[in-house]
Amino acid sequence: GESVGLHLPTLSVQEGDNSIINCAYSNSASDYFIWYKQESGKGPQFIIDIRSNMDKRQGQRVTVLLNKTVKHLSLQIAATQPGDSAVYFCAETGTDKLIFGTGTRLQVFP
Amino acid sequence: DAGVIQSPRHEVTEMGQEVTLRCKPISGHNSLFWYRQTMMRGLELLIYFNNNVPIDDSGMPEDRFSAKMPNASFSTLKIQPSEPRDSAVYFCASSLAWAVGVAFFGQGTRLTVV
């Protein structure tokens, strides 16, 4: 069996607080970035996206920030709720392939 | 639309047996992706199709893995012969070709090879 696995970074936040999940990407040619949420036992689900000609995009309770200089992407969740508990993946596509990062586990406690 | 439909949801098989995973993409989507998710490697892209044509299969781990898309509404991922290290959750996803970032995933097939 597997004795060594990916060490998923974990972010623990209290309900109502804001969450910030970070992601570093390596491909300078990537021009489109996406955040996905994966709940236990389910497939990843699209949350929000951003193109490389932007540095910020807002959705409902979520904001994505892109810093191309340092190849860094972040997802901010306002007023975190128990239903936000999941693994969050950043993904990138420079051509027509969707490539996922390793993910961050978000745990929300009351 | 019911979303991306995968079958079976769970599969337990013995080493050496052939395994076939099935996927029905969302109607109208012309890109289809197969991913494998494990604790060791995370979410790996195995292969993807555009308009039923395989575009990039560089993620397929070995010749034991093969994928087909005979029409726009059906795809299979086959492993023959299966090995214990193939145990993983296999996801199928579909999207519009011009919006591959907005992919819709199925519920996955949890494969256990004993």
CSV table of C-alpha atoms in Angstrom, one decimal:
chain,number,residue,atom,x,y,z
A,1,GLY,CA,0.0,0.0,0.0
A,2,GLU,CA,1.0,3.6,-0.1
A,3,SER,CA,3.1,4.7,2.9
A,4,VAL,CA,3.9,8.2,1.6
A,5,GLY,CA,1.4,10.5,0.2
A,6,LEU,CA,1.1,14.1,-0.8
A,7,HIS,CA,1.2,16.4,2.2
A,8,LEU,CA,-1.8,18.6,1.5
A,9,PRO,CA,-1.4,22.0,3.2
A,10,THR,CA,-4.2,22.6,5.6
A,11,LEU,CA,-5.8,25.9,6.5
A,12,SER,CA,-8.0,25.9,9.6
A,13,VAL,CA,-10.3,28.9,10.0
A,14,GLN,CA,-13.1,29.8,12.3
A,15,GLU,CA,-16.5,30.2,10.9
A,16,GLY,CA,-17.1,33.8,9.9
A,17,ASP,CA,-13.4,34.6,9.3
A,18,ASN,CA,-11.9,35.2,5.9
A,19,SER,CA,-9.8,32.5,4.3
A,20,ILE,CA,-6.8,33.0,1.9
A,21,ILE,CA,-5.6,30.0,0.0
A,22,ASN,CA,-2.4,30.4,-2.0
A,23,CYS,CA,-1.0,28.8,-5.1
A,24,ALA,CA,2.3,29.1,-7.0
A,25,TYR,CA,2.4,28.2,-10.7
A,26,SER,CA,5.5,27.5,-12.8
A,27,ASN,CA,4.5,27.8,-16.4
A,28,SER,CA,5.1,31.4,-17.6
A,29,ALA,CA,3.1,30.6,-20.7
A,30,SER,CA,-0.1,29.9,-18.8
A,31,ASP,CA,-2.6,32.6,-19.5
A,32,TYR,CA,-5.7,31.4,-17.8
A,33,PHE,CA,-6.1,30.3,-14.1
A,34,ILE,CA,-9.0,28.6,-12.4
A,35,TRP,CA,-9.9,27.7,-8.8
A,36,TYR,CA,-11.8,24.4,-8.2
A,37,LYS,CA,-13.4,23.1,-5.0
A,38,GLN,CA,-13.5,19.4,-4.2
A,39,GLU,CA,-15.8,18.2,-1.5
A,40,SER,CA,-15.3,14.7,0.0
A,41,GLY,CA,-16.5,12.0,-2.3
A,42,LYS,CA,-17.2,14.4,-5.2
A,43,GLY,CA,-15.5,15.6,-8.3
A,44,PRO,CA,-13.8,19.0,-8.5
A,45,GLN,CA,-16.2,21.9,-9.1
A,46,PHE,CA,-15.4,25.2,-10.8
A,47,ILE,CA,-15.4,28.3,-8.5
A,48,ILE,CA,-13.9,31.2,-10.3
A,49,ASP,CA,-11.4,32.0,-13.1
A,50,ILE,CA,-9.0,34.8,-14.1
A,51,ARG,CA,-7.1,35.6,-17.3
A,52,SER,CA,-3.6,36.8,-17.3
A,53,ASN,CA,-4.5,40.3,-18.4
A,54,MET,CA,-6.2,40.8,-15.1
A,55,ASP,CA,-4.9,40.9,-11.5
A,56,LYS,CA,-8.2,40.6,-9.6
A,57,ARG,CA,-11.6,39.2,-10.1
A,58,GLN,CA,-14.5,39.0,-7.7
A,59,GLY,CA,-17.3,36.6,-7.4
A,60,GLN,CA,-19.9,35.9,-4.7
A,61,ARG,CA,-17.9,35.8,-1.5
A,62,VAL,CA,-14.7,34.8,-3.4
A,63,THR,CA,-11.9,36.9,-4.9
A,64,VAL,CA,-9.0,35.7,-7.0
A,65,LEU,CA,-5.8,37.6,-7.1
A,66,LEU,CA,-3.1,37.0,-9.7
A,67,ASN,CA,0.5,38.2,-9.4
A,68,LYS,CA,2.3,37.3,-12.6
A,69,THR,CA,5.6,38.8,-11.5
A,70,VAL,CA,6.0,36.1,-8.9
A,71,LYS,CA,3.7,33.5,-10.5
A,72,HIS,CA,1.3,33.5,-7.5
A,73,LEU,CA,-2.4,33.0,-7.3
A,74,SER,CA,-4.6,33.4,-4.3
A,75,LEU,CA,-8.3,32.7,-3.5
A,76,GLN,CA,-9.9,34.7,-0.8
A,77,ILE,CA,-13.2,33.5,0.7
A,78,ALA,CA,-15.1,36.0,2.8
A,79,ALA,CA,-17.1,35.1,5.9
A,80,THR,CA,-16.1,31.4,5.6
A,81,GLN,CA,-18.9,28.9,6.3
A,82,PRO,CA,-18.9,25.2,7.2
A,83,GLY,CA,-20.0,24.4,3.7
A,84,ASP,CA,-16.7,25.9,2.4
A,85,SER,CA,-14.8,22.9,4.0
A,86,ALA,CA,-13.1,21.1,1.1
A,87,VAL,CA,-9.9,20.8,-0.9
A,88,TYR,CA,-9.2,23.7,-3.1
A,89,PHE,CA,-7.2,23.4,-6.3
A,90,CYS,CA,-5.7,26.0,-8.5
A,91,ALA,CA,-5.5,25.0,-12.1
A,92,GLU,CA,-3.9,26.5,-15.2
A,93,THR,CA,-4.2,26.2,-18.9
A,94,GLY,CA,-1.9,27.7,-21.5
A,95,THR,CA,-3.1,25.7,-24.4
A,96,ASP,CA,-6.1,23.3,-24.2
A,97,LYS,CA,-5.0,21.2,-21.3
A,98,LEU,CA,-6.3,21.8,-17.7
A,99,ILE,CA,-3.5,21.0,-15.2
A,100,PHE,CA,-4.2,21.0,-11.5
A,101,GLY,CA,-1.9,21.9,-8.6
A,102,THR,CA,-1.6,19.8,-5.5
A,103,GLY,CA,-4.5,21.4,-3.5
A,104,THR,CA,-5.1,22.9,-0.1
A,105,ARG,CA,-7.5,21.5,2.5
A,106,LEU,CA,-9.7,24.1,4.1
A,107,GLN,CA,-11.2,23.2,7.5
A,108,VAL,CA,-13.8,25.4,9.0
A,109,PHE,CA,-14.5,25.1,12.7
A,110,PRO,CA,-17.3,26.7,14.7
B,1,ASP,CA,-28.8,18.1,-18.0
B,2,ALA,CA,-27.7,15.5,-15.5
B,3,GLY,CA,-24.1,16.5,-15.7
B,4,VAL,CA,-21.2,14.2,-16.5
B,5,ILE,CA,-22.1,10.6,-15.7
B,6,GLN,CA,-19.6,8.0,-14.8
B,7,SER,CA,-20.0,4.3,-14.2
B,8,PRO,CA,-19.5,2.3,-12.2
B,9,ARG,CA,-19.1,4.4,-9.0
B,10,HIS,CA,-17.1,1.7,-7.4
B,11,GLU,CA,-15.1,-1.2,-8.9
B,12,VAL,CA,-13.2,-3.9,-7.1
B,13,THR,CA,-11.3,-6.3,-9.2
B,14,GLU,CA,-8.5,-8.8,-9.0
B,15,MET,CA,-5.1,-8.1,-10.3
B,16,GLY,CA,-4.8,-9.1,-14.0
B,17,GLN,CA,-8.4,-8.5,-14.8
B,18,GLU,CA,-9.6,-6.0,-17.4
B,19,VAL,CA,-11.3,-3.0,-16.1
B,20,THR,CA,-13.5,-0.6,-18.2
B,21,LEU,CA,-14.6,2.8,-16.9
B,22,ARG,CA,-17.3,4.6,-18.7
B,23,CYS,CA,-18.2,8.3,-19.1
B,24,LYS,CA,-21.1,10.2,-20.6
B,25,PRO,CA,-20.1,13.9,-21.1
B,26,ILE,CA,-22.5,16.8,-20.9
B,27,SER,CA,-24.5,17.1,-24.2
B,28,GLY,CA,-22.9,19.8,-26.4
B,29,HIS,CA,-19.5,19.6,-24.8
B,30,ASN,CA,-16.8,18.8,-27.3
B,31,SER,CA,-13.8,18.4,-24.9
B,32,LEU,CA,-13.5,15.4,-22.7
B,33,PHE,CA,-10.8,14.7,-20.1
B,34,TRP,CA,-9.8,11.6,-18.0
B,35,TYR,CA,-8.0,12.3,-14.7
B,36,ARG,CA,-6.7,10.0,-12.0
B,37,GLN,CA,-6.5,11.0,-8.4
B,38,THR,CA,-4.3,9.4,-5.8
B,39,MET,CA,-2.8,10.4,-2.5
B,40,MET,CA,0.6,10.0,-4.0
B,41,ARG,CA,0.2,12.1,-7.2
B,42,GLY,CA,-2.9,14.2,-6.7
B,43,LEU,CA,-5.0,14.9,-9.8
B,44,GLU,CA,-3.2,13.7,-13.0
B,45,LEU,CA,-4.4,14.3,-16.5
B,46,LEU,CA,-4.3,11.0,-18.4
B,47,ILE,CA,-5.8,11.9,-21.8
B,48,TYR,CA,-8.1,14.4,-23.4
B,49,PHE,CA,-10.2,14.4,-26.5
B,50,ASN,CA,-11.5,17.3,-28.7
B,51,ASN,CA,-14.4,16.4,-31.0
B,52,ASN,CA,-13.9,12.7,-30.2
B,53,VAL,CA,-10.3,12.8,-31.3
B,54,PRO,CA,-7.5,12.0,-28.8
B,55,ILE,CA,-5.3,15.1,-28.6
B,56,ASP,CA,-2.8,14.4,-25.9
B,57,ASP,CA,-2.3,11.0,-24.2
B,58,SER,CA,1.1,11.8,-22.7
B,59,GLY,CA,-0.4,11.3,-19.2
B,60,MET,CA,-1.4,7.7,-19.8
B,61,PRO,CA,1.0,5.8,-17.5
B,62,GLU,CA,1.5,2.6,-19.5
B,63,ASP,CA,0.4,0.7,-22.5
B,64,ARG,CA,-2.0,-1.1,-20.2
B,65,PHE,CA,-4.1,2.0,-20.3
B,66,SER,CA,-6.2,2.9,-23.3
B,67,ALA,CA,-9.1,5.3,-23.9
B,68,LYS,CA,-11.6,5.7,-26.7
B,69,MET,CA,-14.3,8.1,-27.6
B,70,PRO,CA,-16.4,6.4,-30.4
B,71,ASN,CA,-19.0,9.3,-30.4
B,72,ALA,CA,-19.7,12.6,-28.8
B,73,SER,CA,-21.7,11.1,-25.9
B,74,PHE,CA,-19.5,8.2,-24.7
B,75,SER,CA,-16.0,7.5,-23.7
B,76,THR,CA,-14.2,4.6,-22.1
B,77,LEU,CA,-11.0,4.2,-20.2
B,78,LYS,CA,-9.7,0.6,-20.1
B,79,ILE,CA,-7.0,-1.0,-18.1
B,80,GLN,CA,-5.7,-4.4,-19.2
B,81,PRO,CA,-4.3,-6.1,-17.2
B,82,SER,CA,-5.0,-4.2,-14.0
B,83,GLU,CA,-2.5,-3.9,-11.2
B,84,PRO,CA,-2.8,-2.9,-7.5
B,85,ARG,CA,-1.0,0.4,-8.2
B,86,ASP,CA,-3.8,1.3,-10.5
B,87,SER,CA,-6.1,1.7,-7.5
B,88,ALA,CA,-7.3,5.3,-7.5
B,89,VAL,CA,-10.3,7.5,-8.2
B,90,TYR,CA,-10.8,8.1,-11.9
B,91,PHE,CA,-12.6,11.2,-13.0
B,92,CYS,CA,-14.1,12.1,-16.3
B,93,ALA,CA,-14.7,15.8,-17.1
B,94,SER,CA,-16.1,17.6,-20.1
B,95,SER,CA,-16.1,21.2,-21.3
B,96,LEU,CA,-16.6,23.4,-24.4
B,97,ALA,CA,-13.5,23.4,-26.4
B,98,TRP,CA,-13.1,27.2,-26.2
B,99,ALA,CA,-13.6,27.1,-22.4
B,100,VAL,CA,-11.5,24.1,-21.1
B,101,GLY,CA,-10.9,25.9,-17.8
B,102,VAL,CA,-14.6,25.5,-17.0
B,103,ALA,CA,-14.7,21.8,-16.9
B,104,PHE,CA,-17.5,19.8,-15.3
B,105,PHE,CA,-16.5,16.7,-13.5
B,106,GLY,CA,-18.3,13.4,-12.9
B,107,GLN,CA,-18.6,11.8,-9.5
B,108,GLY,CA,-15.7,9.6,-10.3
B,109,THR,CA,-15.1,5.8,-10.2
B,110,ARG,CA,-13.2,4.5,-7.2
B,111,LEU,CA,-11.1,1.6,-8.5
B,112,THR,CA,-9.6,-1.0,-6.1
B,113,VAL,CA,-7.4,-3.6,-7.6
B,114,VAL,CA,-6.6,-6.4,-5.1
